[in-house]
PDB file of C-alpha atoms in Angstrom:
ATOM      1  CA  UNK N   1       0.000   0.000   0.000  1.00  0.00           C
ATOM      2  CA  UNK N   2       1.216   3.491  -0.870  1.00  0.00           C
ATOM      3  CA  UNK N   3       1.582   5.783   2.141  1.00  0.00           C
ATOM      4  CA  UNK N   4       1.554   9.572   1.987  1.00  0.00           C
ATOM      5  CA  UNK N   5       2.711  11.721   4.903  1.00  0.00           C
ATOM      6  CA  UNK N   6       2.138  15.474   5.001  1.00  0.00           C
ATOM      7  CA  UNK N   7       3.205  17.994   7.612  1.00  0.00           C
ATOM      8  CA  UNK N   8       0.765  20.896   7.954  1.00  0.00           C
ATOM      9  CA  UNK N   9       1.812  23.460  10.542  1.00  0.00           C
ATOM     10  CA  UNK N  10      -0.594  26.366  10.984  1.00  0.00           C
ATOM     11  CA  UNK N  11       0.857  29.202  13.013  1.00  0.00           C
ATOM     12  CA  UNK N  12       0.745  32.176  10.635  1.00  0.00           C
ATOM     13  CA  UNK N  13      -0.966  33.263   7.397  1.00  0.00           C
ATOM     14  CA  UNK N  14       1.598  31.495   5.197  1.00  0.00           C
ATOM     15  CA  UNK N  15       1.394  28.099   6.885  1.00  0.00           C
ATOM     16  CA  UNK N  16      -2.393  28.402   7.176  1.00  0.00           C
ATOM     17  CA  UNK N  17      -2.726  28.835   3.401  1.00  0.00           C
ATOM     18  CA  UNK N  18      -0.213  26.085   2.570  1.00  0.00           C
ATOM     19  CA  UNK N  19      -1.939  23.728   4.988  1.00  0.00           C
ATOM     20  CA  UNK N  20      -5.396  24.221   3.492  1.00  0.00           C
ATOM     21  CA  UNK N  21      -4.232  23.923  -0.102  1.00  0.00           C
ATOM     22  CA  UNK N  22      -2.383  20.720   0.759  1.00  0.00           C
ATOM     23  CA  UNK N  23      -5.340  19.225   2.601  1.00  0.00           C
ATOM     24  CA  UNK N  24      -7.277  19.240  -0.643  1.00  0.00           C
ATOM     25  CA  UNK N  25      -4.859  16.601  -2.025  1.00  0.00           C
ATOM     26  CA  UNK N  26      -5.966  14.074   0.638  1.00  0.00           C
ATOM     27  CA  UNK N  27      -9.183  13.409  -1.296  1.00  0.00           C
ATOM     28  CA  UNK N  28      -7.169  12.464  -4.389  1.00  0.00           C
ATOM     29  CA  UNK N  29      -4.943  10.205  -2.285  1.00  0.00           C
ATOM     30  CA  UNK N  30      -7.889   8.438  -0.680  1.00  0.00           C
ATOM     31  CA  UNK N  31      -9.652   7.966  -4.005  1.00  0.00           C
ATOM     32  CA  UNK N  32      -6.536   6.148  -5.237  1.00  0.00           C
ATOM     33  CA  UNK N  33      -6.359   3.911  -2.176  1.00  0.00           C
ATOM     34  CA  UNK N  34      -3.398   5.780  -0.695  1.00  0.00           C
ATOM     35  CA  UNK N  35      -3.224   6.040   3.088  1.00  0.00           C
ATOM     36  CA  UNK N  36      -2.610   9.539   4.427  1.00  0.00           C
ATOM     37  CA  UNK N  37      -0.692  10.445   7.585  1.00  0.00           C
ATOM     38  CA  UNK N  38      -1.605  14.018   8.413  1.00  0.00           C
ATOM     39  CA  UNK N  39       0.743  15.765  10.837  1.00  0.00           C
ATOM     40  CA  UNK N  40      -1.457  18.777  11.419  1.00  0.00           C
ATOM     41  CA  UNK N  41      -0.683  21.783  13.649  1.00  0.00           C
ATOM     42  CA  UNK N  42       0.951  20.620  16.917  1.00  0.00           C
ATOM     43  CA  UNK N  43       1.512  17.152  15.426  1.00  0.00           C
ATOM     44  CA  UNK N  44       3.951  18.695  12.958  1.00  0.00           C
ATOM     45  CA  UNK N  45       6.802  18.309  15.451  1.00  0.00           C
ATOM     46  CA  UNK N  46      10.102  16.483  15.063  1.00  0.00           C
ATOM     47  CA  UNK N  47       9.333  13.635  17.448  1.00  0.00           C
ATOM     48  CA  UNK N  48       6.046  12.811  15.723  1.00  0.00           C
ATOM     49  CA  UNK N  49       7.581  13.269  12.261  1.00  0.00           C
ATOM     50  CA  UNK N  50      10.559  10.985  12.879  1.00  0.00           C
ATOM     51  CA  UNK N  51       8.350   8.499  14.702  1.00  0.00           C
ATOM     52  CA  UNK N  52       5.914   8.143  11.776  1.00  0.00           C
ATOM     53  CA  UNK N  53       8.742   8.104   9.231  1.00  0.00           C
ATOM     54  CA  UNK N  54      10.582   5.329  11.023  1.00  0.00           C
ATOM     55  CA  UNK N  55       7.511   3.266  11.903  1.00  0.00           C
ATOM     56  CA  UNK N  56       5.565   3.456   8.632  1.00  0.00           C
ATOM     57  CA  UNK N  57       8.190   4.507   6.050  1.00  0.00           C
ATOM     58  CA  UNK N  58       5.781   6.463   3.801  1.00  0.00           C
ATOM     59  CA  UNK N  59       6.573   6.473   0.077  1.00  0.00           C
ATOM     60  CA  UNK N  60       5.648  10.123  -0.400  1.00  0.00           C
ATOM     61  CA  UNK N  61       6.423  12.989   1.967  1.00  0.00           C
ATOM     62  CA  UNK N  62       5.102  16.540   1.604  1.00  0.00           C
ATOM     63  CA  UNK N  63       6.584  19.153   3.897  1.00  0.00           C
ATOM     64  CA  UNK N  64       4.638  22.395   4.266  1.00  0.00           C
ATOM     65  CA  UNK N  65       6.336  25.020   6.381  1.00  0.00           C
ATOM     66  CA  UNK N  66       9.013  27.626   6.700  1.00  0.00           C
ATOM     67  CA  UNK N  67      12.508  26.629   5.790  1.00  0.00           C
ATOM     68  CA  UNK N  68      15.985  27.654   4.903  1.00  0.00           C
ATOM     69  CA  UNK N  69      18.649  26.306   2.588  1.00  0.00           C
ATOM     70  CA  UNK N  70      19.388  23.363   4.861  1.00  0.00           C
ATOM     71  CA  UNK N  71      16.194  22.790   6.839  1.00  0.00           C
ATOM     72  CA  UNK N  72      12.415  22.610   6.940  1.00  0.00           C
ATOM     73  CA  UNK N  73      10.318  23.525   9.958  1.00  0.00           C
ATOM     74  CA  UNK N  74       7.032  22.334  11.356  1.00  0.00           C
ATOM     75  CA  UNK N  75       4.529  23.890  13.731  1.00  0.00           C
ATOM     76  CA  UNK N  76       5.878  27.099  15.251  1.00  0.00           C
ATOM     77  CA  UNK N  77       9.008  26.534  13.155  1.00  0.00           C
ATOM     78  CA  UNK N  78      10.315  23.550  15.129  1.00  0.00           C
ATOM     79  CA  UNK N  79      12.916  22.030  12.803  1.00  0.00           C
ATOM     80  CA  UNK N  80      11.699  18.680  11.448  1.00  0.00           C
ATOM     81  CA  UNK N  81      14.524  17.773   9.105  1.00  0.00           C
ATOM     82  CA  UNK N  82      17.878  19.362   8.462  1.00  0.00           C
ATOM     83  CA  UNK N  83      20.959  18.683   6.433  1.00  0.00           C
ATOM     84  CA  UNK N  84      23.725  16.855   8.263  1.00  0.00           C
ATOM     85  CA  UNK N  85      21.362  15.983  11.124  1.00  0.00           C
ATOM     86  CA  UNK N  86      18.509  13.700  10.089  1.00  0.00           C
ATOM     87  CA  UNK N  87      17.947  13.887   6.324  1.00  0.00           C
ATOM     88  CA  UNK N  88      18.560  10.138   6.129  1.00  0.00           C
ATOM     89  CA  UNK N  89      14.976   9.803   7.410  1.00  0.00           C
ATOM     90  CA  UNK N  90      13.988  10.669   3.814  1.00  0.00           C
ATOM     91  CA  UNK N  91      15.868   7.692   2.351  1.00  0.00           C
ATOM     92  CA  UNK N  92      13.859   5.858  -0.312  1.00  0.00           C
ATOM     93  CA  UNK N  93      11.134   8.545  -0.372  1.00  0.00           C
ATOM     94  CA  UNK N  94       9.768  10.977  -2.918  1.00  0.00           C
ATOM     95  CA  UNK N  95       9.821  14.332  -1.151  1.00  0.00           C
ATOM     96  CA  UNK N  96       8.163  17.652  -1.955  1.00  0.00           C
ATOM     97  CA  UNK N  97       8.874  20.649   0.262  1.00  0.00           C
ATOM     98  CA  UNK N  98       6.686  23.735  -0.075  1.00  0.00           C
ATOM     99  CA  UNK N  99       9.179  25.616   1.918  1.00  0.00           C
ATOM    100  CA  UNK N 100      11.607  28.406   1.177  1.00  0.00           C
ATOM    101  CA  UNK N 101      15.076  27.592  -0.089  1.00  0.00           C
ATOM    102  CA  UNK N 102      15.296  24.015   1.201  1.00  0.00           C
ATOM    103  CA  UNK N 103      15.879  22.506  -2.257  1.00  0.00           C
ATOM    104  CA  UNK N 104      19.136  24.380  -2.230  1.00  0.00           C
ATOM    105  CA  UNK N 105      21.178  22.309   0.273  1.00  0.00           C
ATOM    106  CA  UNK N 106      18.732  19.959   2.029  1.00  0.00           C
ATOM    107  CA  UNK N 107      17.439  18.774  -1.349  1.00  0.00           C
ATOM    108  CA  UNK N 108      20.922  17.821  -2.494  1.00  0.00           C
ATOM    109  CA  UNK N 109      22.037  16.146   0.716  1.00  0.00           C
ATOM    110  CA  UNK N 110      18.750  14.243   1.047  1.00  0.00           C
ATOM    111  CA  UNK N 111      19.285  12.686  -2.365  1.00  0.00           C
ATOM    112  CA  UNK N 112      22.921  11.959  -1.514  1.00  0.00           C
ATOM    113  CA  UNK N 113      21.623  10.142   1.574  1.00  0.00           C
ATOM    114  CA  UNK N 114      19.168   8.070  -0.469  1.00  0.00           C
ATOM    115  CA  UNK N 115      15.973  10.061  -1.085  1.00  0.00           C
ATOM    116  CA  UNK N 116      14.598   9.057  -4.507  1.00  0.00           C
ATOM    117  CA  UNK N 117      13.781  12.645  -5.347  1.00  0.00           C
ATOM    118  CA  UNK N 118      13.525  15.975  -3.546  1.00  0.00           C
ATOM    119  CA  UNK N 119      11.524  18.719  -5.233  1.00  0.00           C
ATOM    120  CA  UNK N 120      11.106  22.179  -3.797  1.00  0.00           C
ATOM    121  CA  UNK N 121      12.299  25.759  -4.082  1.00  0.00           C
ATOM    122  CA  UNK N 122      15.935  26.814  -4.001  1.00  0.00           C
ATOM    123  CA  UNK N 123      15.057  30.385  -2.973  1.00  0.00           C
ATOM    124  CA  UNK N 124      12.112  32.053  -1.245  1.00  0.00           C
ATOM    125  CA  UNK N 125       8.692  30.782  -2.262  1.00  0.00           C
ATOM    126  CA  UNK N 126       6.567  33.890  -2.730  1.00  0.00           C
ATOM    127  CA  UNK N 127       2.802  34.156  -2.984  1.00  0.00           C
ATOM    128  CA  UNK N 128       0.092  36.787  -2.757  1.00  0.00           C
ATOM    129  CA  UNK N 129      -3.241  36.341  -1.007  1.00  0.00           C
ATOM    130  CA  UNK N 130      -6.287  38.313   0.038  1.00  0.00           C
ATOM    131  CA  UNK N 131      -6.596  38.557   3.837  1.00  0.00           C
ATOM    132  CA  UNK N 132     -10.379  38.845   3.548  1.00  0.00           C
ATOM    133  CA  UNK N 133     -10.315  35.164   2.525  1.00  0.00           C
ATOM    134  CA  UNK N 134      -8.394  33.961   5.579  1.00  0.00           C
ATOM    135  CA  UNK N 135     -11.342  31.879   6.750  1.00  0.00           C
ATOM    136  CA  UNK N 136     -11.758  30.209   3.339  1.00  0.00           C
ATOM    137  CA  UNK N 137      -8.323  30.158   1.668  1.00  0.00           C
ATOM    138  CA  UNK N 138      -9.391  27.748  -1.078  1.00  0.00           C
ATOM    139  CA  UNK N 139     -11.676  30.429  -2.515  1.00  0.00           C
ATOM    140  CA  UNK N 140      -8.858  32.979  -2.720  1.00  0.00           C
ATOM    141  CA  UNK N 141      -8.387  33.549  -6.461  1.00  0.00           C
ATOM    142  CA  UNK N 142      -5.138  35.469  -5.920  1.00  0.00           C
ATOM    143  CA  UNK N 143      -3.568  32.689  -3.850  1.00  0.00           C
ATOM    144  CA  UNK N 144      -4.816  30.167  -6.378  1.00  0.00           C
ATOM    145  CA  UNK N 145      -2.507  31.663  -9.009  1.00  0.00           C
ATOM    146  CA  UNK N 146       0.467  30.751  -6.813  1.00  0.00           C
ATOM    147  CA  UNK N 147      -0.637  27.537  -5.100  1.00  0.00           C
ATOM    148  CA  UNK N 148      -2.539  25.705  -7.816  1.00  0.00           C
ATOM    149  CA  UNK N 149       0.620  24.318  -9.459  1.00  0.00           C
ATOM    150  CA  UNK N 150       1.746  22.895  -6.139  1.00  0.00           C
ATOM    151  CA  UNK N 151      -1.520  21.052  -5.580  1.00  0.00           C
ATOM    152  CA  UNK N 152      -1.429  19.813  -9.164  1.00  0.00           C
ATOM    153  CA  UNK N 153       2.113  18.492  -8.696  1.00  0.00           C
ATOM    154  CA  UNK N 154       1.102  16.495  -5.615  1.00  0.00           C
ATOM    155  CA  UNK N 155      -2.075  15.153  -7.215  1.00  0.00           C
ATOM    156  CA  UNK N 156      -0.242  14.122 -10.368  1.00  0.00           C
ATOM    157  CA  UNK N 157       2.210  12.088  -8.306  1.00  0.00           C
ATOM    158  CA  UNK N 158      -0.650  10.555  -6.309  1.00  0.00           C
ATOM    159  CA  UNK N 159      -2.220   9.443  -9.582  1.00  0.00           C
ATOM    160  CA  UNK N 160       0.954   7.532 -10.398  1.00  0.00           C
ATOM    161  CA  UNK N 161       2.567   9.901 -12.887  1.00  0.00           C
ATOM    162  CA  UNK N 162       6.340  10.222 -12.974  1.00  0.00           C
ATOM    163  CA  UNK N 163       8.195  13.004 -11.256  1.00  0.00           C
ATOM    164  CA  UNK N 164       9.144  14.448 -14.632  1.00  0.00           C
ATOM    165  CA  UNK N 165       5.563  14.453 -15.936  1.00  0.00           C
ATOM    166  CA  UNK N 166       4.221  15.877 -12.667  1.00  0.00           C
ATOM    167  CA  UNK N 167       6.799  18.646 -12.590  1.00  0.00           C
ATOM    168  CA  UNK N 168       6.041  19.557 -16.189  1.00  0.00           C
ATOM    169  CA  UNK N 169       2.324  19.755 -15.374  1.00  0.00           C
ATOM    170  CA  UNK N 170       3.044  22.056 -12.456  1.00  0.00           C
ATOM    171  CA  UNK N 171       5.371  24.255 -14.508  1.00  0.00           C
ATOM    172  CA  UNK N 172       2.825  24.471 -17.299  1.00  0.00           C
ATOM    173  CA  UNK N 173       0.159  25.559 -14.813  1.00  0.00           C
ATOM    174  CA  UNK N 174       2.467  28.331 -13.582  1.00  0.00           C
ATOM    175  CA  UNK N 175       3.126  29.427 -17.196  1.00  0.00           C
ATOM    176  CA  UNK N 176      -0.602  29.329 -17.926  1.00  0.00           C
ATOM    177  CA  UNK N 177      -1.278  31.564 -14.916  1.00  0.00           C
ATOM    178  CA  UNK N 178       1.522  33.947 -15.935  1.00  0.00           C
ATOM    179  CA  UNK N 179       0.068  34.287 -19.427  1.00  0.00           C
ATOM    180  CA  UNK N 180      -3.443  34.622 -18.035  1.00  0.00           C
ATOM    181  CA  UNK N 181      -2.625  37.571 -15.795  1.00  0.00           C
ATOM    182  CA  UNK N 182      -0.316  39.230 -18.309  1.00  0.00           C
ATOM    183  CA  UNK N 183      -3.204  39.335 -20.736  1.00  0.00           C
ATOM    184  CA  UNK N 184      -5.444  41.173 -18.273  1.00  0.00           C
ATOM    185  CA  UNK N 185      -5.476  44.912 -17.876  1.00  0.00           C
ATOM    186  CA  UNK N 186      -5.968  44.765 -14.125  1.00  0.00           C
ATOM    187  CA  UNK N 187      -3.243  45.465 -11.571  1.00  0.00           C
ATOM    188  CA  UNK N 188      -2.973  41.685 -11.151  1.00  0.00           C
ATOM    189  CA  UNK N 189      -0.652  41.644 -14.154  1.00  0.00           C
ATOM    190  CA  UNK N 190       2.030  42.953 -11.801  1.00  0.00           C
ATOM    191  CA  UNK N 191       1.898  39.597 -10.008  1.00  0.00           C
ATOM    192  CA  UNK N 192       3.427  37.893 -13.050  1.00  0.00           C
ATOM    193  CA  UNK N 193       6.971  38.702 -11.942  1.00  0.00           C
ATOM    194  CA  UNK N 194       6.395  36.742  -8.706  1.00  0.00           C
ATOM    195  CA  UNK N 195       5.012  33.730 -10.585  1.00  0.00           C
ATOM    196  CA  UNK N 196       8.077  33.823 -12.835  1.00  0.00           C
ATOM    197  CA  UNK N 197      10.216  33.858  -9.707  1.00  0.00           C
ATOM    198  CA  UNK N 198       8.472  30.775  -8.272  1.00  0.00           C
ATOM    199  CA  UNK N 199       8.764  29.005 -11.624  1.00  0.00           C
ATOM    200  CA  UNK N 200      12.489  29.760 -11.855  1.00  0.00           C
ATOM    201  CA  UNK N 201      13.159  28.406  -8.385  1.00  0.00           C
ATOM    202  CA  UNK N 202      11.006  25.259  -8.530  1.00  0.00           C
ATOM    203  CA  UNK N 203      13.619  22.524  -8.855  1.00  0.00           C
ATOM    204  CA  UNK N 204      14.137  18.794  -8.421  1.00  0.00           C
ATOM    205  CA  UNK N 205      17.066  16.720  -7.250  1.00  0.00           C
ATOM    206  CA  UNK N 206      17.307  13.007  -7.902  1.00  0.00           C
ATOM    207  CA  UNK N 207      15.497  10.589 -10.173  1.00  0.00           C
ATOM    208  CA  UNK N 208      12.938  12.245 -12.460  1.00  0.00           C
ATOM    209  CA  UNK N 209      11.669   8.931 -13.804  1.00  0.00           C
ATOM    210  CA  UNK N 210      10.536   7.735 -10.400  1.00  0.00           C
ATOM    211  CA  UNK N 211       6.852   7.554  -9.487  1.00  0.00           C
ATOM    212  CA  UNK N 212       4.663   6.256  -6.679  1.00  0.00           C
ATOM    213  CA  UNK N 213       3.794   3.279  -8.852  1.00  0.00           C
ATOM    214  CA  UNK N 214       0.091   3.560  -8.056  1.00  0.00           C
TER     215      UNK N 214
ATOM    216  CA  UNK Y   1      14.885  49.222 -18.845  1.00  0.00           C
ATOM    217  CA  UNK Y   2      17.932  49.550 -21.078  1.00  0.00           C
ATOM    218  CA  UNK Y   3      21.374  48.036 -20.759  1.00  0.00           C
ATOM    219  CA  UNK Y   4      22.424  51.390 -19.233  1.00  0.00           C
ATOM    220  CA  UNK Y   5      19.868  51.176 -16.404  1.00  0.00           C
ATOM    221  CA  UNK Y   6      21.309  51.756 -12.961  1.00  0.00           C
ATOM    222  CA  UNK Y   7      20.300  49.943  -9.752  1.00  0.00           C
ATOM    223  CA  UNK Y   8      18.485  53.154  -8.803  1.00  0.00           C
ATOM    224  CA  UNK Y   9      16.452  52.955 -12.051  1.00  0.00           C
ATOM    225  CA  UNK Y  10      15.427  49.388 -11.222  1.00  0.00           C
ATOM    226  CA  UNK Y  11      14.512  50.390  -7.685  1.00  0.00           C
ATOM    227  CA  UNK Y  12      12.303  53.180  -8.997  1.00  0.00           C
ATOM    228  CA  UNK Y  13      10.669  50.768 -11.457  1.00  0.00           C
ATOM    229  CA  UNK Y  14       9.962  48.275  -8.671  1.00  0.00           C
ATOM    230  CA  UNK Y  15       8.441  51.033  -6.535  1.00  0.00           C
ATOM    231  CA  UNK Y  16       6.162  52.073  -9.402  1.00  0.00           C
ATOM    232  CA  UNK Y  17       5.125  48.432  -9.963  1.00  0.00           C
ATOM    233  CA  UNK Y  18       4.343  47.913  -6.290  1.00  0.00           C
ATOM    234  CA  UNK Y  19       2.326  51.144  -6.121  1.00  0.00           C
ATOM    235  CA  UNK Y  20      -0.099  49.739  -8.693  1.00  0.00           C
ATOM    236  CA  UNK Y  21      -0.844  46.618  -6.630  1.00  0.00           C
ATOM    237  CA  UNK Y  22      -4.136  46.355  -4.850  1.00  0.00           C
ATOM    238  CA  UNK Y  23      -4.013  47.306  -1.161  1.00  0.00           C
ATOM    239  CA  UNK Y  24      -6.354  44.389  -0.490  1.00  0.00           C
ATOM    240  CA  UNK Y  25      -3.616  41.819  -1.115  1.00  0.00           C
ATOM    241  CA  UNK Y  26      -0.702  40.750   1.055  1.00  0.00           C
ATOM    242  CA  UNK Y  27       2.533  39.087   0.041  1.00  0.00           C
ATOM    243  CA  UNK Y  28       4.083  36.089   1.789  1.00  0.00           C
ATOM    244  CA  UNK Y  29       7.846  35.957   1.403  1.00  0.00           C
ATOM    245  CA  UNK Y  30       8.739  32.690   3.075  1.00  0.00           C
ATOM    246  CA  UNK Y  31      10.433  33.028   6.399  1.00  0.00           C
ATOM    247  CA  UNK Y  32      10.481  36.824   6.154  1.00  0.00           C
ATOM    248  CA  UNK Y  33       6.752  36.762   6.817  1.00  0.00           C
ATOM    249  CA  UNK Y  34       3.707  38.494   5.366  1.00  0.00           C
ATOM    250  CA  UNK Y  35       3.601  42.106   4.255  1.00  0.00           C
ATOM    251  CA  UNK Y  36       1.109  44.690   3.075  1.00  0.00           C
ATOM    252  CA  UNK Y  37       1.790  46.719  -0.050  1.00  0.00           C
ATOM    253  CA  UNK Y  38       2.716  49.731   2.080  1.00  0.00           C
ATOM    254  CA  UNK Y  39       5.178  47.704   4.175  1.00  0.00           C
ATOM    255  CA  UNK Y  40       6.866  46.278   1.068  1.00  0.00           C
ATOM    256  CA  UNK Y  41       7.222  49.748  -0.420  1.00  0.00           C
ATOM    257  CA  UNK Y  42       8.902  50.916   2.778  1.00  0.00           C
ATOM    258  CA  UNK Y  43      11.327  47.949   2.679  1.00  0.00           C
ATOM    259  CA  UNK Y  44      12.246  48.850  -0.914  1.00  0.00           C
ATOM    260  CA  UNK Y  45      12.821  52.473   0.063  1.00  0.00           C
ATOM    261  CA  UNK Y  46      14.929  51.347   3.036  1.00  0.00           C
ATOM    262  CA  UNK Y  47      17.062  49.174   0.733  1.00  0.00           C
ATOM    263  CA  UNK Y  48      16.988  46.361   3.275  1.00  0.00           C
ATOM    264  CA  UNK Y  49      17.095  42.588   2.678  1.00  0.00           C
ATOM    265  CA  UNK Y  50      13.393  42.352   1.803  1.00  0.00           C
ATOM    266  CA  UNK Y  51      13.591  45.384  -0.472  1.00  0.00           C
ATOM    267  CA  UNK Y  52      16.590  43.842  -2.234  1.00  0.00           C
ATOM    268  CA  UNK Y  53      14.625  40.605  -2.693  1.00  0.00           C
ATOM    269  CA  UNK Y  54      11.915  42.554  -4.528  1.00  0.00           C
ATOM    270  CA  UNK Y  55      14.567  44.059  -6.820  1.00  0.00           C
ATOM    271  CA  UNK Y  56      15.980  40.563  -7.439  1.00  0.00           C
ATOM    272  CA  UNK Y  57      12.483  39.391  -8.445  1.00  0.00           C
ATOM    273  CA  UNK Y  58      12.183  42.299 -10.897  1.00  0.00           C
ATOM    274  CA  UNK Y  59      15.627  41.605 -12.405  1.00  0.00           C
ATOM    275  CA  UNK Y  60      14.727  37.937 -13.005  1.00  0.00           C
ATOM    276  CA  UNK Y  61      11.461  39.020 -14.611  1.00  0.00           C
ATOM    277  CA  UNK Y  62      13.244  41.458 -16.915  1.00  0.00           C
ATOM    278  CA  UNK Y  63      15.751  38.748 -17.893  1.00  0.00           C
ATOM    279  CA  UNK Y  64      12.860  36.347 -18.643  1.00  0.00           C
ATOM    280  CA  UNK Y  65      11.220  38.994 -20.855  1.00  0.00           C
ATOM    281  CA  UNK Y  66      14.511  39.658 -22.636  1.00  0.00           C
ATOM    282  CA  UNK Y  67      15.048  35.959 -23.291  1.00  0.00           C
ATOM    283  CA  UNK Y  68      11.500  35.640 -24.563  1.00  0.00           C
ATOM    284  CA  UNK Y  69      10.685  33.001 -21.924  1.00  0.00           C
ATOM    285  CA  UNK Y  70       7.373  34.745 -21.247  1.00  0.00           C
TER     286      UNK Y  70
END
């Protein structure tokens, strides 16, 4: 059975949005018979994360949270995984980190230590949102421009597509959104530069032919 | 922007771009946090780390336009 573990801290606007957009992927996982381990809010701590990783060895790991070049945090920024400390916990996994900069160093060292693939952002992940939608982030059309590709990437992998195909789908969605807003005459067209930034820094380390084999 | 543009020119361009954004939106810049349009404009004027990040974003966008990527 394929196992999917996601960390979903929620302690500020950024993590709240990432958490809700990621939660939507659980329905896709369940409809494909994939078991989900949801480390939500306080459960997104290092002890719980390492415990679940070691006990159940999930095939697919999605890390939502703040990060840096060599680490990714959980709830209230407790470090869950960091380079040179515990990245071997990702051995044999497909990993996606929606977290700033971590694909830079942690992505590389995770793959060196045996992760099948580590996809993420090698610089800051930037998105815009409308605070009036804080209580219903999935209806935020501005945030959707920036987070839709991420959800699509996860869902494509959950459907059994290869890393390469899933990444291409996500990149195409970002390009589609860039073209869409550049063709409008509203002030939203100014957001294009930030979508280009996210596209430029969305990178993968490791095997691109791998998949979850659903 | 021409090949003779100075960093000050780019900074002014970024300020103009940010001014046109809706005040009803906020920007999340990873671990730096979340900012209103007015706060971002102040960071650009202050030339601090966050302001410099905005200029970096603009430079990458201009390079993408020049290369015909978008």
